[in-house]
Short mmCIF file of C-alpha atoms in Angstrom, two decimals:
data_model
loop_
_atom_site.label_atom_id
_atom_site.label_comp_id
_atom_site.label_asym_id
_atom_site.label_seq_id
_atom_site.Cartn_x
_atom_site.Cartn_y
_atom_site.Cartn_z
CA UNK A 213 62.42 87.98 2.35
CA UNK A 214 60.74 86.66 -0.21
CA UNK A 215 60.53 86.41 -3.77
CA UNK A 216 57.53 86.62 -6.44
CA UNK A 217 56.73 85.18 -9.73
CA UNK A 218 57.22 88.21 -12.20
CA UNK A 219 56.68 91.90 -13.04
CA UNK A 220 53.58 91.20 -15.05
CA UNK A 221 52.06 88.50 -12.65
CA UNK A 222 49.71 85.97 -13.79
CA UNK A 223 47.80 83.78 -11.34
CA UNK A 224 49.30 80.09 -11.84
CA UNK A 225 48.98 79.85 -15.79
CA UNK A 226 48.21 82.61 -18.37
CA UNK A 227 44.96 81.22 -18.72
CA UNK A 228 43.79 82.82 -15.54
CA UNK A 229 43.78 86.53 -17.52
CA UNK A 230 44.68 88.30 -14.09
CA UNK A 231 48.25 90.75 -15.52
CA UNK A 232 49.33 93.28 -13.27
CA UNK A 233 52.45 95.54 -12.64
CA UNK A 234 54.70 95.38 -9.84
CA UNK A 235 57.46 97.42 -10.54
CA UNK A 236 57.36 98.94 -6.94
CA UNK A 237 58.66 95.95 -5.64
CA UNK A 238 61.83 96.34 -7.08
CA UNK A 239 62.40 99.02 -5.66
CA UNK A 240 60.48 98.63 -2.23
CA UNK A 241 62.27 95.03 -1.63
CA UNK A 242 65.82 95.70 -2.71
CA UNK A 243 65.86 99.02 -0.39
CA UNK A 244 64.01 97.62 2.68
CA UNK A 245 66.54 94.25 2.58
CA UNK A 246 69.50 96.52 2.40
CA UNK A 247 68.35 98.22 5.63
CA UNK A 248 67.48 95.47 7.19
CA UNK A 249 70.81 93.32 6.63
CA UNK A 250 72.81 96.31 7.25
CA UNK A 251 70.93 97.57 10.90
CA UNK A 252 70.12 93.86 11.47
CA UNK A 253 73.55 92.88 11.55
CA UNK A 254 75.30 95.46 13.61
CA UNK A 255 72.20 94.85 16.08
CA UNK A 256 72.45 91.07 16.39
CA UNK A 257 76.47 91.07 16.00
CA UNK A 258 76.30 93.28 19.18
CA UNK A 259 73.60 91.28 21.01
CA UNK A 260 75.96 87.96 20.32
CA UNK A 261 78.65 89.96 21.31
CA UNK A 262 76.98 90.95 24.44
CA UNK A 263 75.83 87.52 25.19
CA UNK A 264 78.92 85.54 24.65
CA UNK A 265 81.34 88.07 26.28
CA UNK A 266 79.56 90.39 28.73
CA UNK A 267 76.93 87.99 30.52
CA UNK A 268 78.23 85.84 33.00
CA UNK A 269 75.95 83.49 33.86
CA UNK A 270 73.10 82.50 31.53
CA UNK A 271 69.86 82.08 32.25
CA UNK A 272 67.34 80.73 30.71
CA UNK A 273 66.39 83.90 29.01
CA UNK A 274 69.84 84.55 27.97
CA UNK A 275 69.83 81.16 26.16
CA UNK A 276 66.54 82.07 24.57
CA UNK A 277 67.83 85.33 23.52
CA UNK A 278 70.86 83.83 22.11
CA UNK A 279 68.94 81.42 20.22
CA UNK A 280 66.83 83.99 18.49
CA UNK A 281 69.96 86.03 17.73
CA UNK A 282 71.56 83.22 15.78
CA UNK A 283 68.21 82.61 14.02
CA UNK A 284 68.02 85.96 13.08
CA UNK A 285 71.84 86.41 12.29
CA UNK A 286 71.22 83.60 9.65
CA UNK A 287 68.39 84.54 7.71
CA UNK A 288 70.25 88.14 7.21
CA UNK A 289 73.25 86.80 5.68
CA UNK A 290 70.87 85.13 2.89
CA UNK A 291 69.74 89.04 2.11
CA UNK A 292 72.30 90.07 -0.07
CA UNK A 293 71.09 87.62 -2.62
CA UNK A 294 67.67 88.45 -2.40
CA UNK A 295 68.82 92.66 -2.57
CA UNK A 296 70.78 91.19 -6.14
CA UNK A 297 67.64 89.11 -6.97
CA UNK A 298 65.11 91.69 -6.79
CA UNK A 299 66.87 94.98 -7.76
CA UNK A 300 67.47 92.73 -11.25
CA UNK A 301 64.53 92.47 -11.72
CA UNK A 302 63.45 88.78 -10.47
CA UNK A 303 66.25 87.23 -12.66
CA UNK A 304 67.30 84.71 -10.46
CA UNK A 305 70.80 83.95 -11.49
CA UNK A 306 72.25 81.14 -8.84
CA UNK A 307 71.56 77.75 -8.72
CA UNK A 308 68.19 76.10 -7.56
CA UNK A 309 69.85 74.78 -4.05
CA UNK A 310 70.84 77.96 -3.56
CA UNK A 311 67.14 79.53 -4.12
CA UNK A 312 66.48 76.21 -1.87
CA UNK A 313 68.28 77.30 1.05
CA UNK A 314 67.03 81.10 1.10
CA UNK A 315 63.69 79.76 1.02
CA UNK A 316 64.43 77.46 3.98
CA UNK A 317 65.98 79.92 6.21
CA UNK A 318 63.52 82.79 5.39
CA UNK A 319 60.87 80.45 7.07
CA UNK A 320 63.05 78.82 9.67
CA UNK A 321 63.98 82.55 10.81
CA UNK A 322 60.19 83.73 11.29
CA UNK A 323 58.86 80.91 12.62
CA UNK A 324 62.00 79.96 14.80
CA UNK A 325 61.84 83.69 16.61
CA UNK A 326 58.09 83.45 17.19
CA UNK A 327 58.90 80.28 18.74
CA UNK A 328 61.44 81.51 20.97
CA UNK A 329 59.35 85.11 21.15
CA UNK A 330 56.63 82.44 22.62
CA UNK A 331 59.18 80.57 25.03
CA UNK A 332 60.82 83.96 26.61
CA UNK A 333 56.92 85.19 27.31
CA UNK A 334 56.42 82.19 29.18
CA UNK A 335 59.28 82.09 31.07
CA UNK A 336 58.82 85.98 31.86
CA UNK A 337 54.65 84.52 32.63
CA UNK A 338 56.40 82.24 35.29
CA UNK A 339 58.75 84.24 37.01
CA UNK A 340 56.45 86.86 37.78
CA UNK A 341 52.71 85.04 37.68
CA UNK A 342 54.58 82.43 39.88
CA UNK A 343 57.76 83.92 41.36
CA UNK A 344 57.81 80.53 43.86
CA UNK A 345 57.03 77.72 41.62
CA UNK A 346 59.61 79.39 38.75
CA UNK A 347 62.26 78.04 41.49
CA UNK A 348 61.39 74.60 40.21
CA UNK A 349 59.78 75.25 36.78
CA UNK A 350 62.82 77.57 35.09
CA UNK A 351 66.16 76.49 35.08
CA UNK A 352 68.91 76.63 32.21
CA UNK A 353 69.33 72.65 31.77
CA UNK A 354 65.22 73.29 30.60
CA UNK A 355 65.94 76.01 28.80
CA UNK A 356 68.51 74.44 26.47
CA UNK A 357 66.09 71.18 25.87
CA UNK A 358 63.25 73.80 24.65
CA UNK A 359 65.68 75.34 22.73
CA UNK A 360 66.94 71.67 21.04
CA UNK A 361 63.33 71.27 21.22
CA UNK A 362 61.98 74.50 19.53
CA UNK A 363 65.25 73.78 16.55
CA UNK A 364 63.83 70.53 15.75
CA UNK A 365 60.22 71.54 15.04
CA UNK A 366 61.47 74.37 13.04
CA UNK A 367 63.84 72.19 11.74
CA UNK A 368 61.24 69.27 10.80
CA UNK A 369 58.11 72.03 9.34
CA UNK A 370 60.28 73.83 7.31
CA UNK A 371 61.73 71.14 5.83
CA UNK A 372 59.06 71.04 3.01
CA UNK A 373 59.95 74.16 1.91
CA UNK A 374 63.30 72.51 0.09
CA UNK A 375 61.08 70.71 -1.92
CA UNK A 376 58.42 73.23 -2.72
CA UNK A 377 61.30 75.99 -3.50
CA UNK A 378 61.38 75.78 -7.60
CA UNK A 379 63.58 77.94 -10.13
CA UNK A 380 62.62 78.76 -13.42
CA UNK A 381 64.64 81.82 -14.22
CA UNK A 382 63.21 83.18 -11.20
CA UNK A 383 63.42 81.76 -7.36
CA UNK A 384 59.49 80.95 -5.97
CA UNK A 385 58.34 82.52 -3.25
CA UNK A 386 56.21 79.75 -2.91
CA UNK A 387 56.33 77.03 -5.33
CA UNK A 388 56.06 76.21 -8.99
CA UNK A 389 52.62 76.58 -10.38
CA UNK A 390 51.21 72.73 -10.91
CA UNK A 391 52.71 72.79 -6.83
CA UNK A 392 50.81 75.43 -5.07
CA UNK A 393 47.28 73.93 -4.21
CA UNK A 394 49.58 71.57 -1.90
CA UNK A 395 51.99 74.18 -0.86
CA UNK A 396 48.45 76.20 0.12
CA UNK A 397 47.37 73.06 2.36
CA UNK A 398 51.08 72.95 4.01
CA UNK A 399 51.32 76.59 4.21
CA UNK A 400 48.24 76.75 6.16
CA UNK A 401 49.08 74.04 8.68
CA UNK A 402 52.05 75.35 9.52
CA UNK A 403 50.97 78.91 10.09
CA UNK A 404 48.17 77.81 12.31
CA UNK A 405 50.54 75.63 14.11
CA UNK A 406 53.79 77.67 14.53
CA UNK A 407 52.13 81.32 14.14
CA UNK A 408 48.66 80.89 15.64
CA UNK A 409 49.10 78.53 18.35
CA UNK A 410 52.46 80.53 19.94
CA UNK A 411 50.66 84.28 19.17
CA UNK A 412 47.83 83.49 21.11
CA UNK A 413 49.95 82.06 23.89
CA UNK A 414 51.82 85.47 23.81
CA UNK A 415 48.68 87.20 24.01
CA UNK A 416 47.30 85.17 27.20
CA UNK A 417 50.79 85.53 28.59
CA UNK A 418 51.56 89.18 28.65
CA UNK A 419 47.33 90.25 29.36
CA UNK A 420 48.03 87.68 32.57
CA UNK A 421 51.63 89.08 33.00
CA UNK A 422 50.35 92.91 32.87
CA UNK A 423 46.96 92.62 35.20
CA UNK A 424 49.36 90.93 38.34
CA UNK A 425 52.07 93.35 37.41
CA UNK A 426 48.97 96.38 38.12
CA UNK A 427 48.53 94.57 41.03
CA UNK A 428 48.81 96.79 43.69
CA UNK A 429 50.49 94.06 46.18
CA UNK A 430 52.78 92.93 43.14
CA UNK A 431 56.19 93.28 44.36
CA UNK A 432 55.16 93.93 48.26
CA UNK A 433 55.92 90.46 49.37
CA UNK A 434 59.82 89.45 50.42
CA UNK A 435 61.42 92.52 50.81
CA UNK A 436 60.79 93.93 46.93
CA UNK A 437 58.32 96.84 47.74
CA UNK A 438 61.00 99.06 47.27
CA UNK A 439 62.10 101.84 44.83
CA UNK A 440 63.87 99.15 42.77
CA UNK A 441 61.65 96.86 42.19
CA UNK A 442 59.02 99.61 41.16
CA UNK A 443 61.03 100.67 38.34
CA UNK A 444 61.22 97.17 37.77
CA UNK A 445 57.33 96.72 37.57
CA UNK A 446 57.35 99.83 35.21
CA UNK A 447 60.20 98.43 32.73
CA UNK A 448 58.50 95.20 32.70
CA UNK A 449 55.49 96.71 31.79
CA UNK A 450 56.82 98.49 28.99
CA UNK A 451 58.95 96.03 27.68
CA UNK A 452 55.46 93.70 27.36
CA UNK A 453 53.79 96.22 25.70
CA UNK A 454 56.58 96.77 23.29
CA UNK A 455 56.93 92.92 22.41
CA UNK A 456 53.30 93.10 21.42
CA UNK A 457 53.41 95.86 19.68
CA UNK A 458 56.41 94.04 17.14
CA UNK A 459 54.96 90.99 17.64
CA UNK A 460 51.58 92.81 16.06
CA UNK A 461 54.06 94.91 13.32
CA UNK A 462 56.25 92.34 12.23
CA UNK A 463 54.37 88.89 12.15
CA UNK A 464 50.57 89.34 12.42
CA UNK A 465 50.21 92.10 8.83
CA UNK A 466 52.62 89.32 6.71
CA UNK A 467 50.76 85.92 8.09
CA UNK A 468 46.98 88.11 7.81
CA UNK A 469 47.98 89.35 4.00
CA UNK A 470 49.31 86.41 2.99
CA UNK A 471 46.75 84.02 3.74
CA UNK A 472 44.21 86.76 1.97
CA UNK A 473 46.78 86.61 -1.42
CA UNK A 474 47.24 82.82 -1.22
CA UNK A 475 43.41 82.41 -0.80
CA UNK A 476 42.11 84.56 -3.49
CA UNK A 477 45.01 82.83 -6.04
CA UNK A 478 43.76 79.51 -4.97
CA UNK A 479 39.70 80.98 -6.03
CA UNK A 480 40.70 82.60 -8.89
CA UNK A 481 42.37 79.16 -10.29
CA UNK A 482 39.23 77.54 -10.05
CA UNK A 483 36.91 80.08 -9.62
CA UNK A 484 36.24 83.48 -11.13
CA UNK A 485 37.25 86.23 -8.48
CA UNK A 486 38.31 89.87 -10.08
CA UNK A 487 41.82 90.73 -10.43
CA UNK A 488 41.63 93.79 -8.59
CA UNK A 489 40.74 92.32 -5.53
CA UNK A 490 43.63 89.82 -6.58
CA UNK A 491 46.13 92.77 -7.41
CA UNK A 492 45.20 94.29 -4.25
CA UNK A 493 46.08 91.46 -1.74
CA UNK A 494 49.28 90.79 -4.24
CA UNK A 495 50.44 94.30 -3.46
CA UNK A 496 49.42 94.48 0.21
CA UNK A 497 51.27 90.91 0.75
CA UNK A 498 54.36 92.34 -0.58
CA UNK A 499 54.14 95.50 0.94
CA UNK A 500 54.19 93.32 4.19
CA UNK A 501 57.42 91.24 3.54
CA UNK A 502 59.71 93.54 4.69
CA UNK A 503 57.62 94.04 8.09
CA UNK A 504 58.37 90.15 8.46
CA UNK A 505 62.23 90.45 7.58
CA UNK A 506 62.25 93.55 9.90
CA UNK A 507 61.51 91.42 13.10
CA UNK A 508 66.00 90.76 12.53
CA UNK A 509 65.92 94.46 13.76
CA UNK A 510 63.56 94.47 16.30
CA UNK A 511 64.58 91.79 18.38
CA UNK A 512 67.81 92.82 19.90
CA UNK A 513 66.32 96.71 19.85
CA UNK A 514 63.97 95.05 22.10
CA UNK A 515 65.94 93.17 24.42
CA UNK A 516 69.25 95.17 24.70
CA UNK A 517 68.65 98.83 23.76
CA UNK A 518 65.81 99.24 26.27
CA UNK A 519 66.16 100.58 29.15
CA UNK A 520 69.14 101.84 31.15
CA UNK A 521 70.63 98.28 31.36
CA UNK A 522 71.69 98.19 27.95
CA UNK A 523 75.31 97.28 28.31
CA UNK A 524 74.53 94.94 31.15
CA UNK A 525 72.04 92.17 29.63
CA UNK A 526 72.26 90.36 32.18
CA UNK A 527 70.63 92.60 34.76
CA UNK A 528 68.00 93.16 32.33
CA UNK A 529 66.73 89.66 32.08
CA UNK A 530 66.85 89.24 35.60
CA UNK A 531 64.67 92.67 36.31
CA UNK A 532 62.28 91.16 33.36
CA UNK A 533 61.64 88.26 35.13
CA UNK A 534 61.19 90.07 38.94
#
């Protein structure tokens, strides 16, 4: 996922004082990416295999899903440089578009699947908080305009992030020093925007979707009170707690330890602030990174490999939705 400025660090110039070491990460990031691109890729090669050749019709949560599998698929071919990046030892030895572009689609890939995380809750909130109005509301001719939709916002916040991205024998995480108070303001907006905003949607969405779904009329009405649609009701159930539980895992620790690191940088550049508390938040932000970059894995463990559908996605959207 991401990069850092260097095995010794030093908050923004030398003349901050704050040194510590980080060898761990070299070994922590290079080992966690190569598990990641390697599992990630036979997951979400499968998933698009699934999707393009096995489902028949697509629904809306089908295109969803197959958006978030192409966002994921293309943030984990951008791994193998970072694996080469960081097992050298934060010699960055490509070219500054390059260190652009990995930068870019690092970001577009976590905040593009929270986005369409967000937009298959809501479409699950629909079809079973309003089964009868979901007729109208859900449809695949909406589901591709979010999707164009959900692209372009990505698209348009992340762009920043080419100009931010910096090389100077190694690739920024963030940005060049004299850059980061800005990249702390831009940083911030977009995390409240495209990490706040959508997780607390989730949140209202799935505590909604699980007290009807305990209901104990849910599923009575129109011929579904039957053995079927109870193990529906109990796969649904599951499945919601499981998306919160990654959701929790892979997005909330990286977006809670990184605004703690960037924070406590920003104080101790113009304020005193000690460097362990500094080194701490450093370590515990990095530690975090590959949680982020594991959300490649989780998503089509979480969509295809559950339940007894798993070679049939298309009967698994459709009893998500029930």
């Amino acid at each position: 996922m991401a990069a850092f400025d260097n095995n010794t660090y030093q908050t923004n110039a030398s003349a901050y004082f704050c040194k510590f070491n980080e060898d761990f990460k070299y070994i922590l990031l290079p080992v966690s990416y190569t598990l990641v691109f390697v599992i990630g890729l036979a997951l979400n090669f499968t998933a698009l295999y699934l999707i393009v050749f096995r489902t028949k019709r697509w629904k809306p949560s089908t295109i969803y899903m197959f958006n978030l599998t192409m966002c994921d698929t293309l943030y984990l071919f951008t791994l193998p440089f970072l694996i080469y990046y960081y097992a050298d030892e934060n010699d960055w030895p490509f070219s500054e578009p390059l260190c652009k572009i990995i930068r870019f689609l690092f970001y577009a890939n976590l905040y593009g699947s929270i986005l369409f995380l967000c937009c298959i809750s809501l479409h699950r909130f629909v079809g079973i908080c309003h089964p009868v109005r979901s007729l109208y509301w859900v449809s695949g001719r909406r589901a591709r305009l979010v999707s164009v939709a959900v692209w372009a916002c990505v698209l348009f916040c992340q762009a920043p992030v080419l100009y931010f991205s910096r090389t100077s024998r190694i690739c920024y995480d963030t940005t060049s020093p004299e850059l980061f108070d800005d990249f702390l303001v831009y940083s911030s907006v977009v995390s409240f925007l495209l990490f706040v905003v959508p997780f607390t949607v989730v949140m209202v969405c799935y505590g909604l979707m699980v007290q009807k779904l305990l209901e104990p009329s849910w599923g009575s009405e129109g011929g579904r009170g039957t053995l079927a649609s109870q193990r529906s009701k109990q796969k649904s159930v599951k499945m919601i707690i499981i998306v919160l539980a990654a959701f929790m895992v892979c997005f909330l620790p990286f977006h809670l330890t990184r605004t703690l690191y960037y924070a406590f940088r920003h104080i101790r550049s113009v304020n005193s602030i000690s460097c362990k508390l500094l080194e701490a938040s450093s370590i515990a932000y990095k530690v975090t990174r590959p949680l982020a970059s594991f959300n490649s894995c989780v998503d089509p463990i979480l969509y295809f490999l559950s339940g007894q559908d798993v070679w049939r996605p298309h009967v698994v959207f459709v009893s998500l939705v029930q």
